[in-house]
Amino acid sequence: MGWLPGEFRYHVCQYEEVVSLGDHTGFEATLRLDVHTVEQVKEWVQKLKGSSGVTWRVDVTRPRLGKRVLFKASYKCQHRVNPRAAKSSKNTCCQAKMHTTLKRLFEIGHTPTSALAVLKHDLQMEYGQRYVYVSANREICPDLPYVQRLFHKVCREEYGTQTGPTMLAALKLQVEIYNNKCNDTCALLGTTSQGAPLVVVCSPLMKKVHQLKHSGELCFIDSSGNMDRENCRVFLLLTHSCAGGLPLGILLCQSEDEQTIAQGLEQLKQVVGEKGFAGRGHEGPQLVITDDCRAERGALRKAFPKATLLLCSFHLLQAVWRWLWSKESGVTHGDRPALFAIVKEMLYCQEIGSVDRLYSEARGHPVAASYEKFLRYLDRLYARRKCWALSYRGSFLTRGNNTNNFAEAAMRVLKDKILQRTKAFNLPQLFDLLTSRLETYYEARIVDVALGRWESFQRAKFLPQDGNIAASHIQQIEDKKFVVKGSTQTYDVDMDLELCSCPAGQTGAPCKHQAAALMNQALRLRSNKMKVLTEQAQPSRSVTGDRPQE
């Protein structure tokens, strides 16, 4: 202990004397230090130089392995130089080596149970057959009650209590630190009418996503809970892209009533400013797709009165199926598929008039007519047909998106990738985890798409096959406008607007006619470039008829 710096707390896990070639005592030891940052580790190494009388040089800096290893490096004595300089007078072949590893568990969102499971796994990998003896030593492998007490101690020091004034103070500090780190107002802390905290986040990456034109066209919103011990609600706003759904903002609140959501959206408009939503600012996006949540849709109408609210097709069919299977409907088992098919046909029909016709036919359907409750349920659905029937979306730039699946997938990312299926200690830790991890996750996804590492389903959607359309059937009218002849009729393609006159391309979705025009233009540009390069490579004769000039 006299060999170590005295101002740190230590726990000696293992100590063993070894044979030494001098007048000193050689040893191998494993120590645990009460340090939490890379800077503290480096400070300890510097102070060890004075207390031990050994100047330590970095031998190897190893990469971070896993999410729980923050820093890993190996050190050697300065008198042990590289083998190629073995004849140097400074090379004493000193065997002194030191390995440092900085690990964390609770700081990345582990619960006491999951943290102890990770520790046991690491001990098994490290000690092998000796694990049965090591695990019996509580100094190395503590029991669960001890880990729970340590968990609450660490989290309270960092994030305050689960509720109350200390939690609010920690949350305010987290928001200030995050805004200073971003050199911008990327998070805003407010208070609801009930006195509960309300946090809005729009990170630097999210503000860049707001510059995309798609953010002003279409937005998805969904919420989920069960992410912290106080069941805080997390609302996520996204827009579509070739990289999947990209976030536009996050709302953290402790309730999901209409007034709270509306206040959160107003705070989000303050953070994004007039440049948000592709320059639409406080008007918000043109279209918003949600599930059938009354409070959520009411808040959106207050915050974005000019936006058109659409219902997710998947959630609509899911709600109809659940109603048919409920005792309230009174529908027998054999009649449920027929009644479900009626609503499904009304949803997917292509013409507006077909919805009215199918509704009239449904009221006279022999199975539907025998269920008065279903007819009343169908009347309520028909009154809202403009929100969910796909035939009414022909003039909207939905880009082929009729469901809220981007938001559903993003919620799964939050729970699986970001929180790793664990619960945060309180709202400040949840804020810390979302702001520190979500940004890097979406950055990695965007980089993968930029490097061509697309998943197969993304590539199939945004790079559709050209349908073997011959080049002779493609006529270029203007710089970015084409006429493509299909099997039955001719379609107009505008590459600037990303539109086609076919049923799929009318909403801005990728189609085979746009793919054919794009591929034809790319081949033509490549052919012209090769022609120019060939002409430049051919030798040209001088005016006087001398040797050709290369």
Short mmCIF file of C-alpha atoms in Angstrom, two decimals, residues 53-230:
data_model
loop_
_atom_site.label_atom_id
_atom_site.label_comp_id
_atom_site.label_asym_id
_atom_site.label_seq_id
_atom_site.Cartn_x
_atom_site.Cartn_y
_atom_site.Cartn_z
CA GLY A 53 9.39 5.59 -8.42
CA VAL A 54 8.61 4.05 -11.82
CA THR A 55 7.98 6.07 -14.96
CA TRP A 56 5.18 4.29 -16.80
CA ARG A 57 4.95 4.49 -20.58
CA VAL A 58 1.91 3.48 -22.63
CA ASP A 59 2.54 0.10 -24.21
CA VAL A 60 -0.81 -0.63 -25.86
CA THR A 61 -4.10 1.27 -25.92
CA ARG A 62 -6.79 -1.29 -26.56
CA PRO A 63 -10.18 -0.62 -28.20
CA ARG A 64 -13.32 -0.38 -26.11
CA LEU A 65 -14.89 -3.84 -25.93
CA GLY A 66 -18.63 -3.68 -25.41
CA LYS A 67 -20.65 -0.85 -23.94
CA ARG A 68 -19.40 -1.32 -20.38
CA VAL A 69 -15.64 -0.84 -21.04
CA LEU A 70 -14.79 2.86 -21.18
CA PHE A 71 -10.99 2.69 -21.25
CA LYS A 72 -8.38 -0.05 -21.50
CA ALA A 73 -4.60 0.44 -21.69
CA SER A 74 -1.37 -1.38 -20.85
CA TYR A 75 1.73 0.30 -19.43
CA LYS A 76 5.39 -0.72 -19.14
CA CYS A 77 8.47 0.61 -17.41
CA GLN A 78 10.41 3.22 -19.37
CA HIS A 79 13.56 1.06 -19.11
CA ARG A 80 12.02 -1.71 -21.19
CA VAL A 81 12.43 -0.49 -24.75
CA ASN A 82 11.41 -2.17 -27.99
CA PRO A 83 13.25 -5.40 -28.98
CA ARG A 84 14.80 -3.76 -32.02
CA ALA A 85 16.64 -1.42 -29.64
CA ALA A 86 17.75 -4.20 -27.29
CA LYS A 87 21.40 -3.04 -27.43
CA SER A 88 20.46 0.34 -26.04
CA SER A 89 22.03 1.21 -22.70
CA LYS A 90 18.61 2.14 -21.35
CA ASN A 91 17.17 -1.31 -21.92
CA THR A 92 17.29 -3.07 -18.54
CA CYS A 93 14.66 -5.63 -19.63
CA CYS A 94 12.46 -4.53 -16.71
CA GLN A 95 9.48 -6.87 -16.41
CA ALA A 96 7.18 -4.31 -14.75
CA LYS A 97 3.82 -4.14 -16.51
CA MET A 98 0.45 -2.71 -15.60
CA HIS A 99 -3.00 -3.12 -17.19
CA THR A 100 -5.82 -0.66 -16.51
CA THR A 101 -9.50 -1.12 -17.36
CA LEU A 102 -12.32 1.30 -16.59
CA LYS A 103 -15.73 -0.37 -16.52
CA ARG A 104 -19.22 0.82 -15.79
CA LEU A 105 -22.60 -0.86 -15.28
CA PHE A 106 -25.18 1.31 -13.59
CA GLU A 107 -24.24 4.36 -15.67
CA ILE A 108 -25.34 2.63 -18.88
CA GLY A 109 -28.76 1.73 -17.55
CA HIS A 110 -28.28 -1.68 -15.93
CA THR A 111 -30.58 -2.70 -13.13
CA PRO A 112 -29.11 -4.41 -10.02
CA THR A 113 -30.09 -7.83 -11.36
CA SER A 114 -28.69 -7.32 -14.85
CA ALA A 115 -25.50 -5.69 -13.52
CA LEU A 116 -24.85 -8.65 -11.22
CA ALA A 117 -25.50 -11.05 -14.11
CA VAL A 118 -22.91 -9.26 -16.28
CA LEU A 119 -20.38 -9.31 -13.42
CA LYS A 120 -20.86 -13.06 -12.91
CA HIS A 121 -20.43 -13.67 -16.62
CA ASP A 122 -17.16 -11.70 -16.66
CA LEU A 123 -15.88 -13.62 -13.65
CA GLN A 124 -16.71 -16.92 -15.35
CA MET A 125 -14.79 -15.88 -18.44
CA GLU A 126 -11.84 -14.62 -16.35
CA TYR A 127 -11.45 -17.43 -13.79
CA GLY A 128 -12.88 -20.46 -15.61
CA GLN A 129 -12.81 -23.51 -13.32
CA ARG A 130 -11.92 -21.32 -10.33
CA TYR A 131 -15.19 -19.39 -10.65
CA VAL A 132 -16.88 -21.60 -8.03
CA TYR A 133 -14.35 -20.38 -5.44
CA VAL A 134 -14.29 -16.76 -6.61
CA SER A 135 -18.09 -16.44 -6.60
CA ALA A 136 -18.15 -17.50 -2.95
CA ASN A 137 -16.06 -14.43 -2.03
CA ARG A 138 -18.42 -11.49 -1.57
CA GLU A 139 -15.55 -9.04 -1.90
CA ILE A 140 -15.32 -10.07 -5.55
CA CYS A 141 -18.86 -11.28 -6.27
CA PRO A 142 -21.35 -9.52 -3.98
CA ASP A 143 -24.90 -10.71 -3.36
CA LEU A 144 -28.01 -9.05 -4.80
CA PRO A 145 -29.02 -7.01 -1.69
CA TYR A 146 -25.58 -5.37 -1.67
CA VAL A 147 -25.83 -4.57 -5.39
CA GLN A 148 -29.28 -3.05 -4.87
CA ARG A 149 -27.99 -0.80 -2.11
CA LEU A 150 -25.04 0.21 -4.28
CA PHE A 151 -27.39 0.85 -7.21
CA HIS A 152 -29.53 3.28 -5.23
CA LYS A 153 -26.45 4.99 -3.82
CA VAL A 154 -24.84 5.53 -7.23
CA CYS A 155 -28.05 6.64 -8.93
CA ARG A 156 -29.01 9.02 -6.14
CA GLU A 157 -25.59 10.68 -6.22
CA GLU A 158 -25.83 11.15 -9.99
CA TYR A 159 -29.56 11.61 -10.66
CA GLY A 160 -31.15 12.41 -7.31
CA THR A 161 -34.12 10.55 -5.86
CA GLN A 162 -36.78 8.94 -8.01
CA THR A 163 -39.22 11.79 -7.33
CA GLY A 164 -39.22 15.10 -5.50
CA PRO A 165 -37.11 18.27 -5.50
CA THR A 166 -33.73 16.53 -5.83
CA MET A 167 -34.93 14.73 -8.96
CA LEU A 168 -36.10 18.03 -10.48
CA ALA A 169 -32.78 19.68 -9.61
CA ALA A 170 -30.85 16.81 -11.23
CA LEU A 171 -33.06 17.00 -14.32
CA LYS A 172 -32.51 20.75 -14.62
CA LEU A 173 -28.76 20.21 -14.33
CA GLN A 174 -28.83 17.47 -17.00
CA VAL A 175 -30.67 19.80 -19.41
CA GLU A 176 -28.20 22.63 -18.80
CA ILE A 177 -25.20 20.34 -19.30
CA TYR A 178 -26.66 18.95 -22.51
CA ASN A 179 -27.38 22.41 -23.96
CA ASN A 180 -23.87 23.59 -23.11
CA LYS A 181 -22.42 20.49 -24.74
CA CYS A 182 -24.42 21.16 -27.93
CA ASN A 183 -23.69 24.93 -27.86
CA ASP A 184 -27.36 25.39 -28.66
CA THR A 185 -30.80 25.09 -27.11
CA CYS A 186 -31.50 21.45 -27.89
CA ALA A 187 -33.57 20.64 -24.79
CA LEU A 188 -36.22 22.61 -22.94
CA LEU A 189 -37.58 21.88 -19.47
CA GLY A 190 -41.09 22.98 -18.59
CA THR A 191 -43.79 22.28 -16.03
CA THR A 192 -47.32 21.10 -16.71
CA SER A 193 -50.43 22.52 -15.08
CA GLN A 194 -50.26 19.63 -12.58
CA GLY A 195 -46.72 20.63 -11.60
CA ALA A 196 -45.06 17.65 -13.33
CA PRO A 197 -41.85 18.09 -15.38
CA LEU A 198 -42.07 18.17 -19.17
CA VAL A 199 -38.89 17.85 -21.25
CA VAL A 200 -38.55 18.35 -24.99
CA VAL A 201 -35.42 17.26 -26.90
CA CYS A 202 -34.35 18.17 -30.43
CA SER A 203 -30.71 17.12 -30.75
CA PRO A 204 -28.26 18.54 -33.33
CA LEU A 205 -28.91 15.52 -35.56
CA MET A 206 -32.67 16.03 -35.27
CA LYS A 207 -32.28 19.67 -36.26
CA LYS A 208 -30.45 18.51 -39.39
CA VAL A 209 -33.30 16.11 -40.13
CA HIS A 210 -35.67 19.09 -39.91
CA GLN A 211 -33.85 20.54 -42.93
CA LEU A 212 -34.95 17.63 -45.14
CA LYS A 213 -37.97 18.38 -47.29
CA HIS A 214 -39.62 15.15 -46.13
CA SER A 215 -39.86 16.55 -42.59
CA GLY A 216 -42.25 19.20 -43.85
CA GLU A 217 -44.32 16.69 -45.82
CA LEU A 218 -45.01 13.85 -43.42
CA CYS A 219 -44.53 13.14 -39.72
CA PHE A 220 -45.16 10.06 -37.58
CA ILE A 221 -45.81 10.22 -33.84
CA ASP A 222 -46.22 7.54 -31.22
CA SER A 223 -45.72 7.11 -27.48
CA SER A 224 -44.67 4.36 -25.12
CA GLY A 225 -44.06 3.87 -21.42
CA ASN A 226 -42.46 1.35 -19.10
CA MET A 227 -39.01 2.89 -19.68
CA ASP A 228 -38.29 4.07 -16.15
CA ARG A 229 -39.42 3.23 -12.62
CA GLU A 230 -42.02 6.03 -12.59
#
